[in-house]
Amino acid sequence: MDLLTQKAWSPYAAGIVIGLLQIPAFLLIETALGASSSYVTIGGLIASWIDPAAVKIDYIARHIAATGKNWWQVALVAGIAIGAFVSSRMSGARRQPISRIWSRALGSSSPAKRYVVAFAAGFIMLLGARIADGCTSGHGLSGTAQLAVGSMVAVSAMFAGGIATAMLMLRRI
């Protein structure tokens, strides 16, 4: 029980656990770990409520189909959010409205500005994940585990983009 109350887990142990999740994913539902498709699944479902003709679009139809893969990813994303919340409560992590890194990078400690920037950045990342046909968990965990060349290229680009963004945020470029 001590592990559940720690402020942070070993990244090595957490990485091993996440990597081992590939086994039940492939054996039980014949799919790889991923998260970005869940947003398309939920977005497509909402779009179909607003305009029932949306389900005739092949891209949306594939994602809102009643398959284990699509809804399993929705459950995975919901579980990640719930798990993060429960973990923060169990570990006694102190919630801060804005970190010092954000304050320094944005020149403001305004939570509203931080939320706008975070939403815009998240939207751009999700758009890129859908264009690349996979996110960091899809390409980084599942694709590289399968030695997929496209995933190796995608992960390399993710690291390069992340490093460049960090350097820009810290004003080192």
mmCIF file of N, CA and C in Angstrom, residues 29-165:
data_model
loop_
_atom_site.group_PDB
_atom_site.id
_atom_site.type_symbol
_atom_site.label_atom_id
_atom_site.label_comp_id
_atom_site.label_asym_id
_atom_site.label_seq_id
_atom_site.Cartn_x
_atom_site.Cartn_y
_atom_site.Cartn_z
ATOM 1 N N ILE A 29 -8.359 -8.106 -26.972
ATOM 2 C CA ILE A 29 -9.172 -7.357 -27.945
ATOM 3 C C ILE A 29 -8.448 -7.129 -29.264
ATOM 4 N N GLU A 30 -7.317 -7.783 -29.419
ATOM 5 C CA GLU A 30 -6.560 -7.752 -30.669
ATOM 6 C C GLU A 30 -6.292 -6.344 -31.182
ATOM 7 N N THR A 31 -5.893 -5.488 -30.270
ATOM 8 C CA THR A 31 -5.542 -4.125 -30.637
ATOM 9 C C THR A 31 -4.423 -3.634 -29.733
ATOM 10 N N ALA A 32 -3.833 -2.544 -30.135
ATOM 11 C CA ALA A 32 -2.730 -1.960 -29.377
ATOM 12 C C ALA A 32 -3.242 -0.828 -28.497
ATOM 13 N N LEU A 33 -2.427 -0.463 -27.532
ATOM 14 C CA LEU A 33 -2.769 0.690 -26.696
ATOM 15 C C LEU A 33 -2.769 1.949 -27.545
ATOM 16 N N GLY A 34 -3.657 2.833 -27.248
ATOM 17 C CA GLY A 34 -3.732 4.111 -27.936
ATOM 18 C C GLY A 34 -4.776 4.964 -27.243
ATOM 19 N N ALA A 35 -4.732 6.257 -27.481
ATOM 20 C CA ALA A 35 -5.685 7.146 -26.824
ATOM 21 C C ALA A 35 -6.375 8.105 -27.775
ATOM 22 N N SER A 36 -5.699 8.534 -28.826
ATOM 23 C CA SER A 36 -6.258 9.598 -29.660
ATOM 24 C C SER A 36 -7.524 9.178 -30.401
ATOM 25 N N SER A 37 -7.680 7.903 -30.709
ATOM 26 C CA SER A 37 -8.901 7.456 -31.390
ATOM 27 C C SER A 37 -10.135 7.623 -30.515
ATOM 28 N N SER A 38 -9.935 7.627 -29.204
ATOM 29 C CA SER A 38 -11.088 7.774 -28.308
ATOM 30 C C SER A 38 -11.754 9.139 -28.487
ATOM 31 N N TYR A 39 -10.963 10.154 -28.808
ATOM 32 C CA TYR A 39 -11.535 11.482 -29.021
ATOM 33 C C TYR A 39 -12.373 11.509 -30.297
ATOM 34 N N VAL A 40 -11.922 10.776 -31.318
ATOM 35 C CA VAL A 40 -12.688 10.688 -32.557
ATOM 36 C C VAL A 40 -13.977 9.907 -32.301
ATOM 37 N N THR A 41 -13.893 8.851 -31.486
ATOM 38 C CA THR A 41 -15.069 8.047 -31.173
ATOM 39 C C THR A 41 -16.129 8.904 -30.489
ATOM 40 N N ILE A 42 -15.744 9.633 -29.449
ATOM 41 C CA ILE A 42 -16.701 10.471 -28.720
ATOM 42 C C ILE A 42 -17.164 11.643 -29.582
ATOM 43 N N GLY A 43 -16.225 12.281 -30.292
ATOM 44 C CA GLY A 43 -16.596 13.392 -31.174
ATOM 45 C C GLY A 43 -17.553 12.951 -32.267
ATOM 46 N N GLY A 44 -17.297 11.776 -32.851
ATOM 47 C CA GLY A 44 -18.184 11.247 -33.888
ATOM 48 C C GLY A 44 -19.556 10.916 -33.355
ATOM 49 N N LEU A 45 -19.595 10.373 -32.142
ATOM 50 C CA LEU A 45 -20.882 10.061 -31.522
ATOM 51 C C LEU A 45 -21.695 11.333 -31.290
ATOM 52 N N ILE A 46 -21.051 12.368 -30.779
ATOM 53 C CA ILE A 46 -21.735 13.653 -30.555
ATOM 54 C C ILE A 46 -22.168 14.257 -31.885
ATOM 55 N N ALA A 47 -21.302 14.179 -32.891
ATOM 56 C CA ALA A 47 -21.659 14.700 -34.225
ATOM 57 C C ALA A 47 -22.869 13.962 -34.789
ATOM 58 N N SER A 48 -22.953 12.647 -34.539
ATOM 59 C CA SER A 48 -24.090 11.879 -35.054
ATOM 60 C C SER A 48 -25.395 12.249 -34.355
ATOM 61 N N TRP A 49 -25.317 12.722 -33.123
ATOM 62 C CA TRP A 49 -26.526 13.191 -32.432
ATOM 63 C C TRP A 49 -27.016 14.493 -33.049
ATOM 64 N N ILE A 50 -26.057 15.353 -33.420
ATOM 65 C CA ILE A 50 -26.408 16.649 -33.997
ATOM 66 C C ILE A 50 -26.854 16.481 -35.444
ATOM 67 N N ASP A 51 -26.118 15.673 -36.196
ATOM 68 C CA ASP A 51 -26.449 15.427 -37.602
ATOM 69 C C ASP A 51 -26.311 13.931 -37.872
ATOM 70 N N PRO A 52 -27.424 13.192 -37.895
ATOM 71 C CA PRO A 52 -27.360 11.747 -38.105
ATOM 72 C C PRO A 52 -26.633 11.338 -39.387
ATOM 73 N N ALA A 53 -26.540 12.220 -40.362
ATOM 74 C CA ALA A 53 -25.833 11.898 -41.609
ATOM 75 C C ALA A 53 -24.319 11.796 -41.389
ATOM 76 N N ALA A 54 -23.829 12.261 -40.254
ATOM 77 C CA ALA A 54 -22.391 12.205 -39.969
ATOM 78 C C ALA A 54 -21.881 10.771 -39.950
ATOM 79 N N VAL A 55 -22.748 9.817 -39.616
ATOM 80 C CA VAL A 55 -22.302 8.423 -39.561
ATOM 81 C C VAL A 55 -22.041 7.847 -40.947
ATOM 82 N N LYS A 56 -22.433 8.576 -41.994
ATOM 83 C CA LYS A 56 -22.156 8.116 -43.359
ATOM 84 C C LYS A 56 -20.728 8.451 -43.789
ATOM 85 N N ILE A 57 -20.065 9.312 -43.018
ATOM 86 C CA ILE A 57 -18.660 9.630 -43.288
ATOM 87 C C ILE A 57 -17.837 8.449 -42.785
ATOM 88 N N ASP A 58 -17.080 7.853 -43.675
ATOM 89 C CA ASP A 58 -16.361 6.617 -43.351
ATOM 90 C C ASP A 58 -15.479 6.759 -42.111
ATOM 91 N N TYR A 59 -14.748 7.868 -42.005
ATOM 92 C CA TYR A 59 -13.836 8.075 -40.873
ATOM 93 C C TYR A 59 -14.594 8.048 -39.552
ATOM 94 N N ILE A 60 -15.744 8.696 -39.507
ATOM 95 C CA ILE A 60 -16.553 8.714 -38.284
ATOM 96 C C ILE A 60 -17.191 7.349 -38.066
ATOM 97 N N ALA A 61 -17.723 6.750 -39.120
ATOM 98 C CA ALA A 61 -18.385 5.447 -38.999
ATOM 99 C C ALA A 61 -17.446 4.395 -38.412
ATOM 100 N N ARG A 62 -16.180 4.399 -38.842
ATOM 101 C CA ARG A 62 -15.210 3.427 -38.317
ATOM 102 C C ARG A 62 -14.961 3.616 -36.829
ATOM 103 N N HIS A 63 -15.014 4.867 -36.365
ATOM 104 C CA HIS A 63 -14.672 5.133 -34.972
ATOM 105 C C HIS A 63 -15.845 5.007 -34.013
ATOM 106 N N ILE A 64 -17.060 5.150 -34.479
ATOM 107 C CA ILE A 64 -18.176 5.014 -33.546
ATOM 108 C C ILE A 64 -18.835 3.644 -33.650
ATOM 109 N N ALA A 65 -18.277 2.790 -34.493
ATOM 110 C CA ALA A 65 -18.792 1.420 -34.582
ATOM 111 C C ALA A 65 -18.657 0.748 -33.218
ATOM 112 N N ALA A 66 -19.557 -0.138 -32.935
ATOM 113 C CA ALA A 66 -19.567 -0.804 -31.626
ATOM 114 C C ALA A 66 -18.505 -1.903 -31.591
ATOM 115 N N THR A 67 -17.243 -1.512 -31.710
ATOM 116 C CA THR A 67 -16.158 -2.482 -31.634
ATOM 117 C C THR A 67 -15.432 -2.299 -30.316
ATOM 118 N N GLY A 68 -14.832 -3.383 -29.848
ATOM 119 C CA GLY A 68 -14.105 -3.327 -28.582
ATOM 120 C C GLY A 68 -12.957 -2.343 -28.618
ATOM 121 N N LYS A 69 -12.279 -2.243 -29.774
ATOM 122 C CA LYS A 69 -11.110 -1.368 -29.881
ATOM 123 C C LYS A 69 -11.467 0.076 -29.578
ATOM 124 N N ASN A 70 -12.478 0.581 -30.231
ATOM 125 C CA ASN A 70 -12.819 1.990 -30.065
ATOM 126 C C ASN A 70 -13.289 2.310 -28.651
ATOM 127 N N TRP A 71 -14.191 1.521 -28.121
ATOM 128 C CA TRP A 71 -14.729 1.821 -26.800
ATOM 129 C C TRP A 71 -13.758 1.451 -25.690
ATOM 130 N N TRP A 72 -12.853 0.510 -25.960
ATOM 131 C CA TRP A 72 -11.827 0.193 -24.977
ATOM 132 C C TRP A 72 -10.905 1.386 -24.807
ATOM 133 N N GLN A 73 -10.600 2.074 -25.915
ATOM 134 C CA GLN A 73 -9.747 3.253 -25.828
ATOM 135 C C GLN A 73 -10.444 4.390 -25.086
ATOM 136 N N VAL A 74 -11.748 4.529 -25.259
ATOM 137 C CA VAL A 74 -12.504 5.534 -24.499
ATOM 138 C C VAL A 74 -12.414 5.206 -23.009
ATOM 139 N N ALA A 75 -12.587 3.938 -22.668
ATOM 140 C CA ALA A 75 -12.487 3.520 -21.265
ATOM 141 C C ALA A 75 -11.073 3.747 -20.726
ATOM 142 N N LEU A 76 -10.062 3.504 -21.571
ATOM 143 C CA LEU A 76 -8.671 3.732 -21.172
ATOM 144 C C LEU A 76 -8.438 5.204 -20.819
ATOM 145 N N VAL A 77 -8.897 6.110 -21.673
ATOM 146 C CA VAL A 77 -8.708 7.544 -21.429
ATOM 147 C C VAL A 77 -9.468 7.984 -20.168
ATOM 148 N N ALA A 78 -10.689 7.502 -20.006
ATOM 149 C CA ALA A 78 -11.452 7.832 -18.793
ATOM 150 C C ALA A 78 -10.732 7.286 -17.558
ATOM 151 N N GLY A 79 -10.205 6.074 -17.668
ATOM 152 C CA GLY A 79 -9.468 5.479 -16.550
ATOM 153 C C GLY A 79 -8.206 6.242 -16.205
ATOM 154 N N ILE A 80 -7.531 6.769 -17.210
ATOM 155 C CA ILE A 80 -6.328 7.569 -16.969
ATOM 156 C C ILE A 80 -6.688 8.818 -16.165
ATOM 157 N N ALA A 81 -7.756 9.501 -16.563
ATOM 158 C CA ALA A 81 -8.177 10.718 -15.855
ATOM 159 C C ALA A 81 -8.605 10.393 -14.426
ATOM 160 N N ILE A 82 -9.400 9.351 -14.267
ATOM 161 C CA ILE A 82 -9.856 8.959 -12.925
ATOM 162 C C ILE A 82 -8.674 8.509 -12.076
ATOM 163 N N GLY A 83 -7.773 7.714 -12.670
ATOM 164 C CA GLY A 83 -6.598 7.246 -11.942
ATOM 165 C C GLY A 83 -5.690 8.374 -11.503
ATOM 166 N N ALA A 84 -5.521 9.388 -12.364
ATOM 167 C CA ALA A 84 -4.687 10.537 -12.003
ATOM 168 C C ALA A 84 -5.302 11.296 -10.830
ATOM 169 N N PHE A 85 -6.623 11.447 -10.861
ATOM 170 C CA PHE A 85 -7.308 12.145 -9.766
ATOM 171 C C PHE A 85 -7.175 11.366 -8.454
ATOM 172 N N VAL A 86 -7.441 10.064 -8.504
ATOM 173 C CA VAL A 86 -7.346 9.234 -7.295
ATOM 174 C C VAL A 86 -5.900 9.217 -6.783
ATOM 175 N N SER A 87 -4.938 9.112 -7.694
ATOM 176 C CA SER A 87 -3.534 9.104 -7.299
ATOM 177 C C SER A 87 -3.137 10.391 -6.595
ATOM 178 N N SER A 88 -3.598 11.527 -7.129
ATOM 179 C CA SER A 88 -3.239 12.806 -6.503
ATOM 180 C C SER A 88 -3.837 12.912 -5.105
ATOM 181 N N ARG A 89 -5.022 12.366 -4.931
ATOM 182 C CA ARG A 89 -5.657 12.408 -3.602
ATOM 183 C C ARG A 89 -4.961 11.467 -2.626
ATOM 184 N N MET A 90 -4.646 10.252 -3.091
ATOM 185 C CA MET A 90 -4.022 9.268 -2.197
ATOM 186 C C MET A 90 -2.609 9.657 -1.806
ATOM 187 N N SER A 91 -1.893 10.330 -2.710
ATOM 188 C CA SER A 91 -0.510 10.699 -2.418
ATOM 189 C C SER A 91 -0.420 12.007 -1.638
ATOM 190 N N GLY A 92 -1.543 12.705 -1.521
ATOM 191 C CA GLY A 92 -1.538 13.982 -0.814
ATOM 192 C C GLY A 92 -0.864 15.080 -1.610
ATOM 193 N N ALA A 93 -0.787 14.898 -2.929
ATOM 194 C CA ALA A 93 -0.152 15.910 -3.775
ATOM 195 C C ALA A 93 -0.894 17.231 -3.642
ATOM 196 N N ARG A 94 -0.132 18.281 -3.527
ATOM 197 C CA ARG A 94 -0.713 19.607 -3.374
ATOM 198 C C ARG A 94 -1.046 20.163 -4.745
ATOM 199 N N ARG A 95 -2.248 20.612 -4.890
ATOM 200 C CA ARG A 95 -2.677 21.169 -6.171
ATOM 201 C C ARG A 95 -2.269 22.633 -6.251
ATOM 202 N N GLN A 96 -1.579 22.966 -7.333
ATOM 203 C CA GLN A 96 -1.157 24.338 -7.553
ATOM 204 C C GLN A 96 -1.891 24.877 -8.775
ATOM 205 N N PRO A 97 -2.389 26.115 -8.697
ATOM 206 C CA PRO A 97 -3.120 26.647 -9.841
ATOM 207 C C PRO A 97 -2.255 26.831 -11.080
ATOM 208 N N ILE A 98 -0.977 27.148 -10.883
ATOM 209 C CA ILE A 98 -0.078 27.327 -12.032
ATOM 210 C C ILE A 98 1.351 27.083 -11.570
ATOM 211 N N SER A 99 2.089 26.331 -12.369
ATOM 212 C CA SER A 99 3.461 26.017 -11.979
ATOM 213 C C SER A 99 4.376 27.192 -12.289
ATOM 214 N N ARG A 100 5.547 27.180 -11.665
ATOM 215 C CA ARG A 100 6.525 28.248 -11.900
ATOM 216 C C ARG A 100 7.020 28.236 -13.332
ATOM 217 N N ILE A 101 7.097 27.052 -13.947
ATOM 218 C CA ILE A 101 7.568 26.963 -15.337
ATOM 219 C C ILE A 101 6.603 27.696 -16.262
ATOM 220 N N TRP A 102 5.294 27.488 -16.052
ATOM 221 C CA TRP A 102 4.299 28.183 -16.878
ATOM 222 C C TRP A 102 4.377 29.686 -16.652
ATOM 223 N N SER A 103 4.519 30.105 -15.411
ATOM 224 C CA SER A 103 4.606 31.533 -15.109
ATOM 225 C C SER A 103 5.791 32.169 -15.820
ATOM 226 N N ARG A 104 6.930 31.491 -15.777
ATOM 227 C CA ARG A 104 8.133 32.015 -16.411
ATOM 228 C C ARG A 104 7.999 32.010 -17.937
ATOM 229 N N ALA A 105 7.456 30.947 -18.494
ATOM 230 C CA ALA A 105 7.358 30.827 -19.955
ATOM 231 C C ALA A 105 6.336 31.793 -20.548
ATOM 232 N N LEU A 106 5.206 31.972 -19.867
ATOM 233 C CA LEU A 106 4.145 32.818 -20.407
ATOM 234 C C LEU A 106 4.213 34.258 -19.917
ATOM 235 N N GLY A 107 5.055 34.504 -18.936
ATOM 236 C CA GLY A 107 5.177 35.859 -18.418
ATOM 237 C C GLY A 107 3.954 36.304 -17.637
ATOM 238 N N SER A 108 3.141 35.345 -17.249
ATOM 239 C CA SER A 108 1.930 35.671 -16.517
ATOM 240 C C SER A 108 1.563 34.498 -15.626
ATOM 241 N N SER A 109 1.002 34.789 -14.499
ATOM 242 C CA SER A 109 0.534 33.706 -13.639
ATOM 243 C C SER A 109 -0.981 33.563 -13.742
ATOM 244 N N SER A 110 -1.552 34.135 -14.782
ATOM 245 C CA SER A 110 -2.997 34.064 -14.986
ATOM 246 C C SER A 110 -3.423 32.644 -15.350
ATOM 247 N N PRO A 111 -4.234 32.002 -14.506
ATOM 248 C CA PRO A 111 -4.715 30.661 -14.858
ATOM 249 C C PRO A 111 -5.506 30.662 -16.164
ATOM 250 N N ALA A 112 -6.246 31.712 -16.455
ATOM 251 C CA ALA A 112 -7.024 31.760 -17.698
ATOM 252 C C ALA A 112 -6.109 31.678 -18.916
ATOM 253 N N LYS A 113 -4.990 32.410 -18.887
ATOM 254 C CA LYS A 113 -4.042 32.372 -20.007
ATOM 255 C C LYS A 113 -3.437 30.977 -20.135
ATOM 256 N N ARG A 114 -3.118 30.383 -18.991
ATOM 257 C CA ARG A 114 -2.543 29.035 -19.008
ATOM 258 C C ARG A 114 -3.529 28.048 -19.617
ATOM 259 N N TYR A 115 -4.797 28.124 -19.244
ATOM 260 C CA TYR A 115 -5.796 27.186 -19.760
ATOM 261 C C TYR A 115 -5.997 27.370 -21.261
ATOM 262 N N VAL A 116 -5.989 28.605 -21.736
ATOM 263 C CA VAL A 116 -6.145 28.857 -23.173
ATOM 264 C C VAL A 116 -4.963 28.269 -23.939
ATOM 265 N N VAL A 117 -3.748 28.522 -23.448
ATOM 266 C CA VAL A 117 -2.552 27.997 -24.111
ATOM 267 C C VAL A 117 -2.546 26.466 -24.056
ATOM 268 N N ALA A 118 -2.898 25.898 -22.899
ATOM 269 C CA ALA A 118 -2.913 24.441 -22.762
ATOM 270 C C ALA A 118 -3.956 23.814 -23.678
ATOM 271 N N PHE A 119 -5.135 24.437 -23.788
ATOM 272 C CA PHE A 119 -6.179 23.909 -24.673
ATOM 273 C C PHE A 119 -5.727 23.978 -26.132
ATOM 274 N N ALA A 120 -5.173 25.112 -26.534
ATOM 275 C CA ALA A 120 -4.716 25.268 -27.917
ATOM 276 C C ALA A 120 -3.604 24.269 -28.228
ATOM 277 N N ALA A 121 -2.660 24.117 -27.317
ATOM 278 C CA ALA A 121 -1.564 23.172 -27.533
ATOM 279 C C ALA A 121 -2.086 21.743 -27.581
ATOM 280 N N GLY A 122 -3.012 21.409 -26.704
ATOM 281 C CA GLY A 122 -3.611 20.072 -26.720
ATOM 282 C C GLY A 122 -4.348 19.799 -28.009
ATOM 283 N N PHE A 123 -5.055 20.808 -28.511
ATOM 284 C CA PHE A 123 -5.781 20.652 -29.775
ATOM 285 C C PHE A 123 -4.805 20.398 -30.924
ATOM 286 N N ILE A 124 -3.714 21.157 -30.948
ATOM 287 C CA ILE A 124 -2.709 20.973 -32.001
ATOM 288 C C ILE A 124 -2.079 19.586 -31.897
ATOM 289 N N MET A 125 -1.801 19.136 -30.678
ATOM 290 C CA MET A 125 -1.230 17.804 -30.499
ATOM 291 C C MET A 125 -2.202 16.723 -30.951
ATOM 292 N N LEU A 126 -3.482 16.874 -30.622
ATOM 293 C CA LEU A 126 -4.480 15.887 -31.030
ATOM 294 C C LEU A 126 -4.640 15.879 -32.545
ATOM 295 N N LEU A 127 -4.616 17.042 -33.143
ATOM 296 C CA LEU A 127 -4.692 17.122 -34.604
ATOM 297 C C LEU A 127 -3.499 16.389 -35.232
ATOM 298 N N GLY A 128 -2.316 16.638 -34.702
ATOM 299 C CA GLY A 128 -1.124 15.945 -35.201
ATOM 300 C C GLY A 128 -1.216 14.445 -34.989
ATOM 301 N N ALA A 129 -1.761 14.025 -33.859
ATOM 302 C CA ALA A 129 -1.907 12.591 -33.586
ATOM 303 C C ALA A 129 -2.847 11.936 -34.582
ATOM 304 N N ARG A 130 -3.903 12.626 -34.943
ATOM 305 C CA ARG A 130 -4.844 12.050 -35.907
ATOM 306 C C ARG A 130 -4.246 12.051 -37.314
ATOM 307 N N ILE A 131 -3.485 13.082 -37.664
ATOM 308 C CA ILE A 131 -2.822 13.105 -38.972
ATOM 309 C C ILE A 131 -1.799 11.970 -39.052
ATOM 310 N N ALA A 132 -1.086 11.728 -37.947
ATOM 311 C CA ALA A 132 -0.082 10.658 -37.906
ATOM 312 C C ALA A 132 -0.717 9.291 -37.696
ATOM 313 N N ASP A 133 -2.036 9.262 -37.542
ATOM 314 C CA ASP A 133 -2.792 8.036 -37.297
ATOM 315 C C ASP A 133 -2.337 7.334 -36.025
ATOM 316 N N GLY A 134 -2.055 8.136 -34.994
ATOM 317 C CA GLY A 134 -1.692 7.570 -33.711
ATOM 318 C C GLY A 134 -1.029 8.594 -32.816
ATOM 319 N N CYS A 135 -1.149 8.376 -31.522
ATOM 320 C CA CYS A 135 -0.579 9.301 -30.544
ATOM 321 C C CYS A 135 0.687 8.708 -29.940
ATOM 322 N N THR A 136 1.171 9.322 -28.899
ATOM 323 C CA THR A 136 2.398 8.833 -28.272
ATOM 324 C C THR A 136 2.222 7.430 -27.729
ATOM 325 N N SER A 137 1.052 7.123 -27.190
ATOM 326 C CA SER A 137 0.856 5.760 -26.692
ATOM 327 C C SER A 137 0.672 4.786 -27.845
ATOM 328 N N GLY A 138 -0.007 5.212 -28.900
ATOM 329 C CA GLY A 138 -0.197 4.325 -30.046
ATOM 330 C C GLY A 138 1.099 4.040 -30.772
ATOM 331 N N HIS A 139 1.846 5.089 -31.096
ATOM 332 C CA HIS A 139 3.113 4.902 -31.806
ATOM 333 C C HIS A 139 4.241 4.555 -30.836
ATOM 334 N N GLY A 140 4.337 5.317 -29.752
ATOM 335 C CA GLY A 140 5.461 5.162 -28.830
ATOM 336 C C GLY A 140 5.477 3.845 -28.092
ATOM 337 N N LEU A 141 4.330 3.380 -27.663
ATOM 338 C CA LEU A 141 4.287 2.115 -26.929
ATOM 339 C C LEU A 141 4.013 0.935 -27.852
ATOM 340 N N SER A 142 2.906 1.024 -28.546
ATOM 341 C CA SER A 142 2.467 -0.124 -29.338
ATOM 342 C C SER A 142 3.254 -0.278 -30.629
ATOM 343 N N GLY A 143 3.422 0.817 -31.357
ATOM 344 C CA GLY A 143 4.119 0.736 -32.637
ATOM 345 C C GLY A 143 5.568 0.336 -32.498
ATOM 346 N N THR A 144 6.256 0.934 -31.531
ATOM 347 C CA THR A 144 7.665 0.573 -31.360
ATOM 348 C C THR A 144 7.802 -0.847 -30.817
ATOM 349 N N ALA A 145 6.836 -1.306 -30.013
ATOM 350 C CA ALA A 145 6.869 -2.686 -29.524
ATOM 351 C C ALA A 145 6.746 -3.671 -30.683
ATOM 352 N N GLN A 146 6.057 -3.240 -31.749
ATOM 353 C CA GLN A 146 5.901 -4.086 -32.933
ATOM 354 C C GLN A 146 6.990 -3.806 -33.975
ATOM 355 N N LEU A 147 7.928 -2.932 -33.637
ATOM 356 C CA LEU A 147 9.033 -2.533 -34.515
ATOM 357 C C LEU A 147 8.534 -1.937 -35.834
ATOM 358 N N ALA A 148 7.438 -1.184 -35.765
ATOM 359 C CA ALA A 148 6.886 -0.534 -36.955
ATOM 360 C C ALA A 148 7.750 0.667 -37.328
ATOM 361 N N VAL A 149 8.185 0.722 -38.570
ATOM 362 C CA VAL A 149 9.059 1.796 -39.037
ATOM 363 C C VAL A 149 8.354 3.149 -38.905
ATOM 364 N N GLY A 150 7.081 3.206 -39.293
ATOM 365 C CA GLY A 150 6.323 4.461 -39.182
ATOM 366 C C GLY A 150 6.276 4.977 -37.757
ATOM 367 N N SER A 151 6.164 4.063 -36.799
ATOM 368 C CA SER A 151 6.142 4.463 -35.392
ATOM 369 C C SER A 151 7.495 4.966 -34.932
ATOM 370 N N MET A 152 8.556 4.355 -35.429
ATOM 371 C CA MET A 152 9.899 4.821 -35.079
ATOM 372 C C MET A 152 10.105 6.252 -35.583
ATOM 373 N N VAL A 153 9.644 6.524 -36.797
ATOM 374 C CA VAL A 153 9.753 7.868 -37.370
ATOM 375 C C VAL A 153 8.896 8.838 -36.558
ATOM 376 N N ALA A 154 7.659 8.427 -36.237
ATOM 377 C CA ALA A 154 6.754 9.294 -35.477
ATOM 378 C C ALA A 154 7.320 9.617 -34.098
ATOM 379 N N VAL A 155 7.855 8.619 -33.411
ATOM 380 C CA VAL A 155 8.416 8.850 -32.071
ATOM 381 C C VAL A 155 9.633 9.763 -32.148
ATOM 382 N N SER A 156 10.463 9.578 -33.159
ATOM 383 C CA SER A 156 11.623 10.469 -33.334
ATOM 384 C C SER A 156 11.159 11.910 -33.536
ATOM 385 N N ALA A 157 10.128 12.093 -34.361
ATOM 386 C CA ALA A 157 9.591 13.437 -34.592
ATOM 387 C C ALA A 157 8.972 14.004 -33.315
ATOM 388 N N MET A 158 8.311 13.150 -32.517
ATOM 389 C CA MET A 158 7.725 13.612 -31.245
ATOM 390 C C MET A 158 8.808 14.106 -30.299
ATOM 391 N N PHE A 159 9.900 13.350 -30.202
ATOM 392 C CA PHE A 159 10.996 13.775 -29.332
ATOM 393 C C PHE A 159 11.616 15.075 -29.833
ATOM 394 N N ALA A 160 11.840 15.177 -31.122
ATOM 395 C CA ALA A 160 12.423 16.399 -31.685
ATOM 396 C C ALA A 160 11.499 17.594 -31.425
ATOM 397 N N GLY A 161 10.221 17.405 -31.661
ATOM 398 C CA GLY A 161 9.254 18.479 -31.404
ATOM 399 C C GLY A 161 9.180 18.847 -29.936
ATOM 400 N N GLY A 162 9.213 17.843 -29.065
ATOM 401 C CA GLY A 162 9.172 18.103 -27.624
ATOM 402 C C GLY A 162 10.389 18.862 -27.138
ATOM 403 N N ILE A 163 11.553 18.482 -27.633
ATOM 404 C CA ILE A 163 12.791 19.174 -27.245
ATOM 405 C C ILE A 163 12.772 20.616 -27.743
ATOM 406 N N ALA A 164 12.358 20.804 -28.995
ATOM 407 C CA ALA A 164 12.293 22.167 -29.548
ATOM 408 C C ALA A 164 11.298 23.023 -28.778
ATOM 409 N N THR A 165 10.156 22.457 -28.435
ATOM 410 C CA THR A 165 9.143 23.202 -27.682
ATOM 411 C C THR A 165 9.658 23.562 -26.295
#
